[in-house]
Amino acid sequence: MAVRDIRLFGDPVLRTVAAPVTTFDKELRRLVRDLAETMADAGGVGLAAPQVGVSLRVFTYLDDDDEVGHLVNPVLGPFSEELQDGEEGCLSLPGLSFELRRSERVVAVGQNVYGDPVTVEGSGLLARCLQHETDHLDGVLFVDRLDKETKKAAMKAIREAEWANEPKPVVRTSPHPLFGRAR
Ligand code: NI
C-alpha cells in the first residue's frame, strides 16, 4: 500500500471525465487500497481516483460507522427532494470549506472491487460524500456548485491559498498498468 500525492485544484486531471472501470484485477485492488490509505493519511471522509491522478471511476468513502467503503462505476439516484445545508470541503482544496446545499439522501449503485453489484444508501454526511465523490468522476468540483456569492468568495480564497501558487504537476505519459488512465 502507498500514500499517493493528492492533486490540487488547477490540476487538469480533476477536470477530466473519468473512464469506467472495465477490468477488475490486482491493479484495481491496489488502487482502492491506496485510495483508502491516502484518505486516512489526509484525514478525509472521501477520495476519488482522479484526486491521486488516476482518471478512473472509483472512490473510497467513510461510512456512518467510520468504516472505509469503496464504489466502482457509481451511478447516483434517486435523490431525495429533502435537502441539507452544511459546510463542504475537499482534499484537493486544502483548508477551504463553504456552505453547499445537497440532497439529504441518495442511493448509489455501482460495483465493488471484484465487479459484484453494490448499492449504498446514504443520508446526511454520507449522502453529501457520495454526491461530492461522484462529481469528481465527472470532472466537477464542489466549488462549481456554490451559489454565485459564495463562489466569488471561494475563488478569492483559492487565489489567496498558499498551495495555489505551487507549480502544477507535469502530465506524463507512460505505459502504466492502469489502462493508460494514470497521469
Ligand atoms: Ni473532493
mmCIF file with all atom_site columns, C-alpha atoms and ligand atoms in Angstrom:
data_model
loop_
_atom_site.group_PDB
_atom_site.id
_atom_site.type_symbol
_atom_site.label_atom_id
_atom_site.label_alt_id
_atom_site.label_comp_id
_atom_site.label_asym_id
_atom_site.label_entity_id
_atom_site.label_seq_id
_atom_site.pdbx_PDB_ins_code
_atom_site.Cartn_x
_atom_site.Cartn_y
_atom_site.Cartn_z
_atom_site.occupancy
_atom_site.B_iso_or_equiv
_atom_site.pdbx_formal_charge
_atom_site.auth_seq_id
_atom_site.auth_comp_id
_atom_site.auth_asym_id
_atom_site.auth_atom_id
_atom_site.pdbx_PDB_model_num
ATOM   1   C  CA . MET A 1 1   ? 0.000   0.000  0.000   1.00 0.00 ? 1   MET A CA 1
ATOM   2   C  CA . ALA A 1 2   ? 1.080   3.533  -0.515  1.00 0.00 ? 2   ALA A CA 1
ATOM   3   C  CA . VAL A 1 3   ? 0.030   7.049  0.305   1.00 0.00 ? 3   VAL A CA 1
ATOM   4   C  CA . ARG A 1 4   ? -0.187  8.876  -3.010  1.00 0.00 ? 4   ARG A CA 1
ATOM   5   C  CA . ASP A 1 5   ? 0.131   12.598 -3.683  1.00 0.00 ? 5   ASP A CA 1
ATOM   6   C  CA . ILE A 1 6   ? -3.223  14.385 -3.726  1.00 0.00 ? 6   ILE A CA 1
ATOM   7   C  CA . ARG A 1 7   ? -3.744  16.558 -6.793  1.00 0.00 ? 7   ARG A CA 1
ATOM   8   C  CA . LEU A 1 8   ? -4.763  20.142 -6.113  1.00 0.00 ? 8   LEU A CA 1
ATOM   9   C  CA . PHE A 1 9   ? -7.281  22.496 -7.699  1.00 0.00 ? 9   PHE A CA 1
ATOM   10  C  CA . GLY A 1 10  ? -5.873  23.583 -11.053 1.00 0.00 ? 10  GLY A CA 1
ATOM   11  C  CA . ASP A 1 11  ? -4.596  20.130 -11.975 1.00 0.00 ? 11  ASP A CA 1
ATOM   12  C  CA . PRO A 1 12  ? -6.199  19.125 -15.289 1.00 0.00 ? 12  PRO A CA 1
ATOM   13  C  CA . VAL A 1 13  ? -6.865  15.561 -14.109 1.00 0.00 ? 13  VAL A CA 1
ATOM   14  C  CA . LEU A 1 14  ? -9.507  16.975 -11.722 1.00 0.00 ? 14  LEU A CA 1
ATOM   15  C  CA . ARG A 1 15  ? -11.354 18.407 -14.744 1.00 0.00 ? 15  ARG A CA 1
ATOM   16  C  CA . THR A 1 16  ? -11.277 15.224 -16.807 1.00 0.00 ? 16  THR A CA 1
ATOM   17  C  CA . VAL A 1 17  ? -14.306 12.915 -17.088 1.00 0.00 ? 17  VAL A CA 1
ATOM   18  C  CA . ALA A 1 18  ? -13.000 9.634  -15.698 1.00 0.00 ? 18  ALA A CA 1
ATOM   19  C  CA . ALA A 1 19  ? -13.292 6.387  -17.653 1.00 0.00 ? 19  ALA A CA 1
ATOM   20  C  CA . PRO A 1 20  ? -15.413 3.446  -16.486 1.00 0.00 ? 20  PRO A CA 1
ATOM   21  C  CA . VAL A 1 21  ? -13.536 0.544  -14.936 1.00 0.00 ? 21  VAL A CA 1
ATOM   22  C  CA . THR A 1 22  ? -13.767 -2.499 -17.199 1.00 0.00 ? 22  THR A CA 1
ATOM   23  C  CA . THR A 1 23  ? -11.108 -4.776 -15.694 1.00 0.00 ? 23  THR A CA 1
ATOM   24  C  CA . PHE A 1 24  ? -11.423 -5.902 -12.070 1.00 0.00 ? 24  PHE A CA 1
ATOM   25  C  CA . ASP A 1 25  ? -7.878  -7.003 -11.415 1.00 0.00 ? 25  ASP A CA 1
ATOM   26  C  CA . LYS A 1 26  ? -4.987  -6.680 -8.997  1.00 0.00 ? 26  LYS A CA 1
ATOM   27  C  CA . GLU A 1 27  ? -4.198  -3.167 -10.221 1.00 0.00 ? 27  GLU A CA 1
ATOM   28  C  CA . LEU A 1 28  ? -7.711  -2.033 -9.314  1.00 0.00 ? 28  LEU A CA 1
ATOM   29  C  CA . ARG A 1 29  ? -7.450  -3.594 -5.859  1.00 0.00 ? 29  ARG A CA 1
ATOM   30  C  CA . ARG A 1 30  ? -4.130  -1.815 -5.336  1.00 0.00 ? 30  ARG A CA 1
ATOM   31  C  CA . LEU A 1 31  ? -5.685  1.478  -6.417  1.00 0.00 ? 31  LEU A CA 1
ATOM   32  C  CA . VAL A 1 32  ? -8.561  1.075  -3.927  1.00 0.00 ? 32  VAL A CA 1
ATOM   33  C  CA . ARG A 1 33  ? -6.132  0.202  -1.112  1.00 0.00 ? 33  ARG A CA 1
ATOM   34  C  CA . ASP A 1 34  ? -4.003  3.245  -1.959  1.00 0.00 ? 34  ASP A CA 1
ATOM   35  C  CA . LEU A 1 35  ? -7.088  5.483  -2.039  1.00 0.00 ? 35  LEU A CA 1
ATOM   36  C  CA . ALA A 1 36  ? -8.124  4.196  1.405   1.00 0.00 ? 36  ALA A CA 1
ATOM   37  C  CA . GLU A 1 37  ? -4.648  4.734  2.812   1.00 0.00 ? 37  GLU A CA 1
ATOM   38  C  CA . THR A 1 38  ? -4.250  8.183  1.256   1.00 0.00 ? 38  THR A CA 1
ATOM   39  C  CA . MET A 1 39  ? -7.706  9.205  2.509   1.00 0.00 ? 39  MET A CA 1
ATOM   40  C  CA . ALA A 1 40  ? -6.872  8.041  6.049   1.00 0.00 ? 40  ALA A CA 1
ATOM   41  C  CA . ASP A 1 41  ? -3.479  9.755  5.967   1.00 0.00 ? 41  ASP A CA 1
ATOM   42  C  CA . ALA A 1 42  ? -5.130  13.036 4.955   1.00 0.00 ? 42  ALA A CA 1
ATOM   43  C  CA . GLY A 1 43  ? -7.964  12.651 7.468   1.00 0.00 ? 43  GLY A CA 1
ATOM   44  C  CA . GLY A 1 44  ? -10.598 12.789 4.715   1.00 0.00 ? 44  GLY A CA 1
ATOM   45  C  CA . VAL A 1 45  ? -14.060 11.215 4.509   1.00 0.00 ? 45  VAL A CA 1
ATOM   46  C  CA . GLY A 1 46  ? -13.882 10.543 0.768   1.00 0.00 ? 46  GLY A CA 1
ATOM   47  C  CA . LEU A 1 47  ? -11.293 10.362 -2.003  1.00 0.00 ? 47  LEU A CA 1
ATOM   48  C  CA . ALA A 1 48  ? -11.812 9.846  -5.725  1.00 0.00 ? 48  ALA A CA 1
ATOM   49  C  CA . ALA A 1 49  ? -9.237  8.254  -8.046  1.00 0.00 ? 49  ALA A CA 1
ATOM   50  C  CA . PRO A 1 50  ? -8.731  11.433 -10.140 1.00 0.00 ? 50  PRO A CA 1
ATOM   51  C  CA . GLN A 1 51  ? -7.517  13.116 -6.940  1.00 0.00 ? 51  GLN A CA 1
ATOM   52  C  CA . VAL A 1 52  ? -4.489  10.812 -6.995  1.00 0.00 ? 52  VAL A CA 1
ATOM   53  C  CA . GLY A 1 53  ? -4.034  11.274 -10.732 1.00 0.00 ? 53  GLY A CA 1
ATOM   54  C  CA . VAL A 1 54  ? -5.919  8.195  -11.922 1.00 0.00 ? 54  VAL A CA 1
ATOM   55  C  CA . SER A 1 55  ? -8.783  9.022  -14.262 1.00 0.00 ? 55  SER A CA 1
ATOM   56  C  CA . LEU A 1 56  ? -10.986 6.035  -13.444 1.00 0.00 ? 56  LEU A CA 1
ATOM   57  C  CA . ARG A 1 57  ? -14.496 5.879  -11.936 1.00 0.00 ? 57  ARG A CA 1
ATOM   58  C  CA . VAL A 1 58  ? -13.578 4.754  -8.419  1.00 0.00 ? 58  VAL A CA 1
ATOM   59  C  CA . PHE A 1 59  ? -13.756 6.339  -4.991  1.00 0.00 ? 59  PHE A CA 1
ATOM   60  C  CA . THR A 1 60  ? -13.402 5.464  -1.321  1.00 0.00 ? 60  THR A CA 1
ATOM   61  C  CA . TYR A 1 61  ? -15.509 6.898  1.495   1.00 0.00 ? 61  TYR A CA 1
ATOM   62  C  CA . LEU A 1 62  ? -16.093 6.602  5.219   1.00 0.00 ? 62  LEU A CA 1
ATOM   63  C  CA . ASP A 1 63  ? -19.495 5.176  6.108   1.00 0.00 ? 63  ASP A CA 1
ATOM   64  C  CA . ASP A 1 64  ? -21.656 6.009  9.128   1.00 0.00 ? 64  ASP A CA 1
ATOM   65  C  CA . ASP A 1 65  ? -19.611 3.597  11.285  1.00 0.00 ? 65  ASP A CA 1
ATOM   66  C  CA . ASP A 1 66  ? -16.306 5.133  10.136  1.00 0.00 ? 66  ASP A CA 1
ATOM   67  C  CA . GLU A 1 67  ? -15.577 2.029  8.071   1.00 0.00 ? 67  GLU A CA 1
ATOM   68  C  CA . VAL A 1 68  ? -13.915 2.547  4.691   1.00 0.00 ? 68  VAL A CA 1
ATOM   69  C  CA . GLY A 1 69  ? -16.099 1.708  1.728   1.00 0.00 ? 69  GLY A CA 1
ATOM   70  C  CA . HIS A 1 70  ? -15.428 1.922  -1.972  1.00 0.00 ? 70  HIS A CA 1
ATOM   71  C  CA . LEU A 1 71  ? -17.506 2.174  -5.123  1.00 0.00 ? 71  LEU A CA 1
ATOM   72  C  CA . VAL A 1 72  ? -16.545 1.410  -8.704  1.00 0.00 ? 72  VAL A CA 1
ATOM   73  C  CA . ASN A 1 73  ? -18.554 2.865  -11.608 1.00 0.00 ? 73  ASN A CA 1
ATOM   74  C  CA . PRO A 1 74  ? -21.111 4.547  -9.293  1.00 0.00 ? 74  PRO A CA 1
ATOM   75  C  CA . VAL A 1 75  ? -24.398 5.905  -10.584 1.00 0.00 ? 75  VAL A CA 1
ATOM   76  C  CA . LEU A 1 76  ? -26.490 8.101  -8.277  1.00 0.00 ? 76  LEU A CA 1
ATOM   77  C  CA . GLY A 1 77  ? -30.252 8.165  -7.917  1.00 0.00 ? 77  GLY A CA 1
ATOM   78  C  CA . PRO A 1 78  ? -32.843 8.593  -6.824  1.00 0.00 ? 78  PRO A CA 1
ATOM   79  C  CA . PHE A 1 79  ? -32.102 11.775 -4.874  1.00 0.00 ? 79  PHE A CA 1
ATOM   80  C  CA . SER A 1 80  ? -34.385 12.865 -2.021  1.00 0.00 ? 80  SER A CA 1
ATOM   81  C  CA . GLU A 1 81  ? -36.378 16.027 -2.523  1.00 0.00 ? 81  GLU A CA 1
ATOM   82  C  CA . GLU A 1 82  ? -35.381 16.957 1.004   1.00 0.00 ? 82  GLU A CA 1
ATOM   83  C  CA . LEU A 1 83  ? -32.183 18.998 1.036   1.00 0.00 ? 83  LEU A CA 1
ATOM   84  C  CA . GLN A 1 84  ? -29.427 19.503 3.600   1.00 0.00 ? 84  GLN A CA 1
ATOM   85  C  CA . ASP A 1 85  ? -27.347 22.568 4.351   1.00 0.00 ? 85  ASP A CA 1
ATOM   86  C  CA . GLY A 1 86  ? -23.798 22.242 5.564   1.00 0.00 ? 86  GLY A CA 1
ATOM   87  C  CA . GLU A 1 87  ? -20.162 23.041 5.087   1.00 0.00 ? 87  GLU A CA 1
ATOM   88  C  CA . GLU A 1 88  ? -18.293 21.092 2.458   1.00 0.00 ? 88  GLU A CA 1
ATOM   89  C  CA . GLY A 1 89  ? -14.582 20.809 1.763   1.00 0.00 ? 89  GLY A CA 1
ATOM   90  C  CA . CYS A 1 90  ? -12.267 18.821 -0.481  1.00 0.00 ? 90  CYS A CA 1
ATOM   91  C  CA . LEU A 1 91  ? -8.770  17.391 -0.069  1.00 0.00 ? 91  LEU A CA 1
ATOM   92  C  CA . SER A 1 92  ? -7.904  18.980 -3.435  1.00 0.00 ? 92  SER A CA 1
ATOM   93  C  CA . LEU A 1 93  ? -8.683  22.417 -1.958  1.00 0.00 ? 93  LEU A CA 1
ATOM   94  C  CA . PRO A 1 94  ? -6.972  22.060 1.412   1.00 0.00 ? 94  PRO A CA 1
ATOM   95  C  CA . GLY A 1 95  ? -8.126  24.279 4.251   1.00 0.00 ? 95  GLY A CA 1
ATOM   96  C  CA . LEU A 1 96  ? -11.175 25.643 2.465   1.00 0.00 ? 96  LEU A CA 1
ATOM   97  C  CA . SER A 1 97  ? -14.842 24.887 3.153   1.00 0.00 ? 97  SER A CA 1
ATOM   98  C  CA . PHE A 1 98  ? -18.053 26.542 2.068   1.00 0.00 ? 98  PHE A CA 1
ATOM   99  C  CA . GLU A 1 99  ? -21.793 26.190 2.602   1.00 0.00 ? 99  GLU A CA 1
ATOM   100 C  CA . LEU A 1 100 ? -23.325 23.960 -0.044  1.00 0.00 ? 100 LEU A CA 1
ATOM   101 C  CA . ARG A 1 101 ? -26.880 22.638 -0.282  1.00 0.00 ? 101 ARG A CA 1
ATOM   102 C  CA . ARG A 1 102 ? -27.122 18.976 -1.254  1.00 0.00 ? 102 ARG A CA 1
ATOM   103 C  CA . SER A 1 103 ? -29.778 16.277 -1.310  1.00 0.00 ? 103 SER A CA 1
ATOM   104 C  CA . GLU A 1 104 ? -30.378 14.850 2.161   1.00 0.00 ? 104 GLU A CA 1
ATOM   105 C  CA . ARG A 1 105 ? -30.493 11.262 0.908   1.00 0.00 ? 105 ARG A CA 1
ATOM   106 C  CA . VAL A 1 106 ? -29.217 9.485  -2.157  1.00 0.00 ? 106 VAL A CA 1
ATOM   107 C  CA . VAL A 1 107 ? -28.843 5.953  -3.450  1.00 0.00 ? 107 VAL A CA 1
ATOM   108 C  CA . ALA A 1 108 ? -25.601 4.977  -5.187  1.00 0.00 ? 108 ALA A CA 1
ATOM   109 C  CA . VAL A 1 109 ? -25.475 1.879  -7.353  1.00 0.00 ? 109 VAL A CA 1
ATOM   110 C  CA . GLY A 1 110 ? -22.143 0.542  -8.547  1.00 0.00 ? 110 GLY A CA 1
ATOM   111 C  CA . GLN A 1 111 ? -19.728 -2.319 -8.152  1.00 0.00 ? 111 GLN A CA 1
ATOM   112 C  CA . ASN A 1 112 ? -17.157 -3.450 -5.644  1.00 0.00 ? 112 ASN A CA 1
ATOM   113 C  CA . VAL A 1 113 ? -13.538 -4.151 -6.475  1.00 0.00 ? 113 VAL A CA 1
ATOM   114 C  CA . TYR A 1 114 ? -14.479 -7.689 -7.626  1.00 0.00 ? 114 TYR A CA 1
ATOM   115 C  CA . GLY A 1 115 ? -17.136 -6.437 -10.022 1.00 0.00 ? 115 GLY A CA 1
ATOM   116 C  CA . ASP A 1 116 ? -20.096 -7.518 -7.866  1.00 0.00 ? 116 ASP A CA 1
ATOM   117 C  CA . PRO A 1 117 ? -23.112 -5.178 -7.832  1.00 0.00 ? 117 PRO A CA 1
ATOM   118 C  CA . VAL A 1 118 ? -23.330 -2.920 -4.752  1.00 0.00 ? 118 VAL A CA 1
ATOM   119 C  CA . THR A 1 119 ? -25.984 -0.485 -3.547  1.00 0.00 ? 119 THR A CA 1
ATOM   120 C  CA . VAL A 1 120 ? -25.183 2.184  -0.940  1.00 0.00 ? 120 VAL A CA 1
ATOM   121 C  CA . GLU A 1 121 ? -27.956 4.259  0.642   1.00 0.00 ? 121 GLU A CA 1
ATOM   122 C  CA . GLY A 1 122 ? -26.671 7.421  2.240   1.00 0.00 ? 122 GLY A CA 1
ATOM   123 C  CA . SER A 1 123 ? -28.215 10.174 4.300   1.00 0.00 ? 123 SER A CA 1
ATOM   124 C  CA . GLY A 1 124 ? -26.691 13.254 5.869   1.00 0.00 ? 124 GLY A CA 1
ATOM   125 C  CA . LEU A 1 125 ? -22.901 13.340 5.676   1.00 0.00 ? 125 LEU A CA 1
ATOM   126 C  CA . LEU A 1 126 ? -22.642 10.064 3.747   1.00 0.00 ? 126 LEU A CA 1
ATOM   127 C  CA . ALA A 1 127 ? -25.140 11.329 1.154   1.00 0.00 ? 127 ALA A CA 1
ATOM   128 C  CA . ARG A 1 128 ? -23.109 14.521 0.824   1.00 0.00 ? 128 ARG A CA 1
ATOM   129 C  CA . CYS A 1 129 ? -19.945 12.468 0.393   1.00 0.00 ? 129 CYS A CA 1
ATOM   130 C  CA . LEU A 1 130 ? -21.461 10.202 -2.286  1.00 0.00 ? 130 LEU A CA 1
ATOM   131 C  CA . GLN A 1 131 ? -22.587 13.253 -4.263  1.00 0.00 ? 131 GLN A CA 1
ATOM   132 C  CA . HIS A 1 132 ? -19.217 15.010 -3.855  1.00 0.00 ? 132 HIS A CA 1
ATOM   133 C  CA . GLU A 1 133 ? -17.136 11.991 -4.874  1.00 0.00 ? 133 GLU A CA 1
ATOM   134 C  CA . THR A 1 134 ? -19.299 11.068 -7.855  1.00 0.00 ? 134 THR A CA 1
ATOM   135 C  CA . ASP A 1 135 ? -18.935 14.664 -9.046  1.00 0.00 ? 135 ASP A CA 1
ATOM   136 C  CA . HIS A 1 136 ? -15.153 14.197 -9.015  1.00 0.00 ? 136 HIS A CA 1
ATOM   137 C  CA . LEU A 1 137 ? -15.545 11.375 -11.554 1.00 0.00 ? 137 LEU A CA 1
ATOM   138 C  CA . ASP A 1 138 ? -17.268 13.811 -13.906 1.00 0.00 ? 138 ASP A CA 1
ATOM   139 C  CA . GLY A 1 139 ? -14.597 16.481 -13.510 1.00 0.00 ? 139 GLY A CA 1
ATOM   140 C  CA . VAL A 1 140 ? -16.893 18.537 -11.260 1.00 0.00 ? 140 VAL A CA 1
ATOM   141 C  CA . LEU A 1 141 ? -15.621 20.183 -8.054  1.00 0.00 ? 141 LEU A CA 1
ATOM   142 C  CA . PHE A 1 142 ? -17.839 21.291 -5.183  1.00 0.00 ? 142 PHE A CA 1
ATOM   143 C  CA . VAL A 1 143 ? -16.944 24.930 -5.749  1.00 0.00 ? 143 VAL A CA 1
ATOM   144 C  CA . ASP A 1 144 ? -18.695 24.663 -9.147  1.00 0.00 ? 144 ASP A CA 1
ATOM   145 C  CA . ARG A 1 145 ? -21.978 24.100 -7.293  1.00 0.00 ? 145 ARG A CA 1
ATOM   146 C  CA . LEU A 1 146 ? -21.768 27.056 -4.897  1.00 0.00 ? 146 LEU A CA 1
ATOM   147 C  CA . ASP A 1 147 ? -24.253 29.897 -5.208  1.00 0.00 ? 147 ASP A CA 1
ATOM   148 C  CA . LYS A 1 148 ? -22.933 32.959 -7.008  1.00 0.00 ? 148 LYS A CA 1
ATOM   149 C  CA . GLU A 1 149 ? -21.866 34.990 -3.977  1.00 0.00 ? 149 GLU A CA 1
ATOM   150 C  CA . THR A 1 150 ? -20.253 32.073 -2.176  1.00 0.00 ? 150 THR A CA 1
ATOM   151 C  CA . LYS A 1 151 ? -18.459 31.059 -5.355  1.00 0.00 ? 151 LYS A CA 1
ATOM   152 C  CA . LYS A 1 152 ? -16.983 34.535 -5.664  1.00 0.00 ? 152 LYS A CA 1
ATOM   153 C  CA . ALA A 1 153 ? -15.638 34.264 -2.111  1.00 0.00 ? 153 ALA A CA 1
ATOM   154 C  CA . ALA A 1 154 ? -14.358 30.758 -2.831  1.00 0.00 ? 154 ALA A CA 1
ATOM   155 C  CA . MET A 1 155 ? -12.429 31.848 -5.913  1.00 0.00 ? 155 MET A CA 1
ATOM   156 C  CA . LYS A 1 156 ? -10.823 34.663 -3.928  1.00 0.00 ? 156 LYS A CA 1
ATOM   157 C  CA . ALA A 1 157 ? -9.861  32.236 -1.144  1.00 0.00 ? 157 ALA A CA 1
ATOM   158 C  CA . ILE A 1 158 ? -8.399  29.843 -3.726  1.00 0.00 ? 158 ILE A CA 1
ATOM   159 C  CA . ARG A 1 159 ? -6.301  32.606 -5.298  1.00 0.00 ? 159 ARG A CA 1
ATOM   160 C  CA . GLU A 1 160 ? -5.008  33.537 -1.860  1.00 0.00 ? 160 GLU A CA 1
ATOM   161 C  CA . ALA A 1 161 ? -4.376  29.964 -0.712  1.00 0.00 ? 161 ALA A CA 1
ATOM   162 C  CA . GLU A 1 162 ? -0.775  29.054 -0.022  1.00 0.00 ? 162 GLU A CA 1
ATOM   163 C  CA . TRP A 1 163 ? -0.938  25.967 -2.229  1.00 0.00 ? 163 TRP A CA 1
ATOM   164 C  CA . ALA A 1 164 ? -2.426  27.810 -5.225  1.00 0.00 ? 164 ALA A CA 1
ATOM   165 C  CA . ASN A 1 165 ? 0.937   29.065 -6.426  1.00 0.00 ? 165 ASN A CA 1
ATOM   166 C  CA . GLU A 1 166 ? 2.714   25.744 -6.261  1.00 0.00 ? 166 GLU A CA 1
ATOM   167 C  CA . PRO A 1 167 ? 3.912   24.556 -9.666  1.00 0.00 ? 167 PRO A CA 1
ATOM   168 C  CA . LYS A 1 168 ? 1.359   22.337 -11.384 1.00 0.00 ? 168 LYS A CA 1
ATOM   169 C  CA . PRO A 1 169 ? 2.418   18.758 -11.980 1.00 0.00 ? 169 PRO A CA 1
ATOM   170 C  CA . VAL A 1 170 ? 3.612   17.886 -15.438 1.00 0.00 ? 170 VAL A CA 1
ATOM   171 C  CA . VAL A 1 171 ? 1.361   15.401 -17.216 1.00 0.00 ? 171 VAL A CA 1
ATOM   172 C  CA . ARG A 1 172 ? 3.451   12.369 -18.068 1.00 0.00 ? 172 ARG A CA 1
ATOM   173 C  CA . THR A 1 173 ? 2.536   9.637  -20.469 1.00 0.00 ? 173 THR A CA 1
ATOM   174 C  CA . SER A 1 174 ? 3.949   6.260  -19.608 1.00 0.00 ? 174 SER A CA 1
ATOM   175 C  CA . PRO A 1 175 ? 2.989   2.631  -20.160 1.00 0.00 ? 175 PRO A CA 1
ATOM   176 C  CA . HIS A 1 176 ? 1.316   2.482  -16.746 1.00 0.00 ? 176 HIS A CA 1
ATOM   177 C  CA . PRO A 1 177 ? -0.684  -0.651 -15.954 1.00 0.00 ? 177 PRO A CA 1
ATOM   178 C  CA . LEU A 1 178 ? -3.866  1.280  -15.087 1.00 0.00 ? 178 LEU A CA 1
ATOM   179 C  CA . PHE A 1 179 ? -5.143  1.140  -18.635 1.00 0.00 ? 179 PHE A CA 1
ATOM   180 C  CA . GLY A 1 180 ? -3.207  4.268  -19.531 1.00 0.00 ? 180 GLY A CA 1
ATOM   181 C  CA . ARG A 1 181 ? -5.532  6.297  -17.267 1.00 0.00 ? 181 ARG A CA 1
ATOM   182 C  CA . ALA A 1 182 ? -2.865  7.306  -14.749 1.00 0.00 ? 182 ALA A CA 1
ATOM   183 C  CA . ARG A 1 183 ? -1.495  10.796 -15.251 1.00 0.00 ? 183 ARG A CA 1
HETATM 184 NI NI . NI  B 2 .   ? -13.199 16.346 -3.124  1.00 0.00 ? 1   NI  B NI 1
#
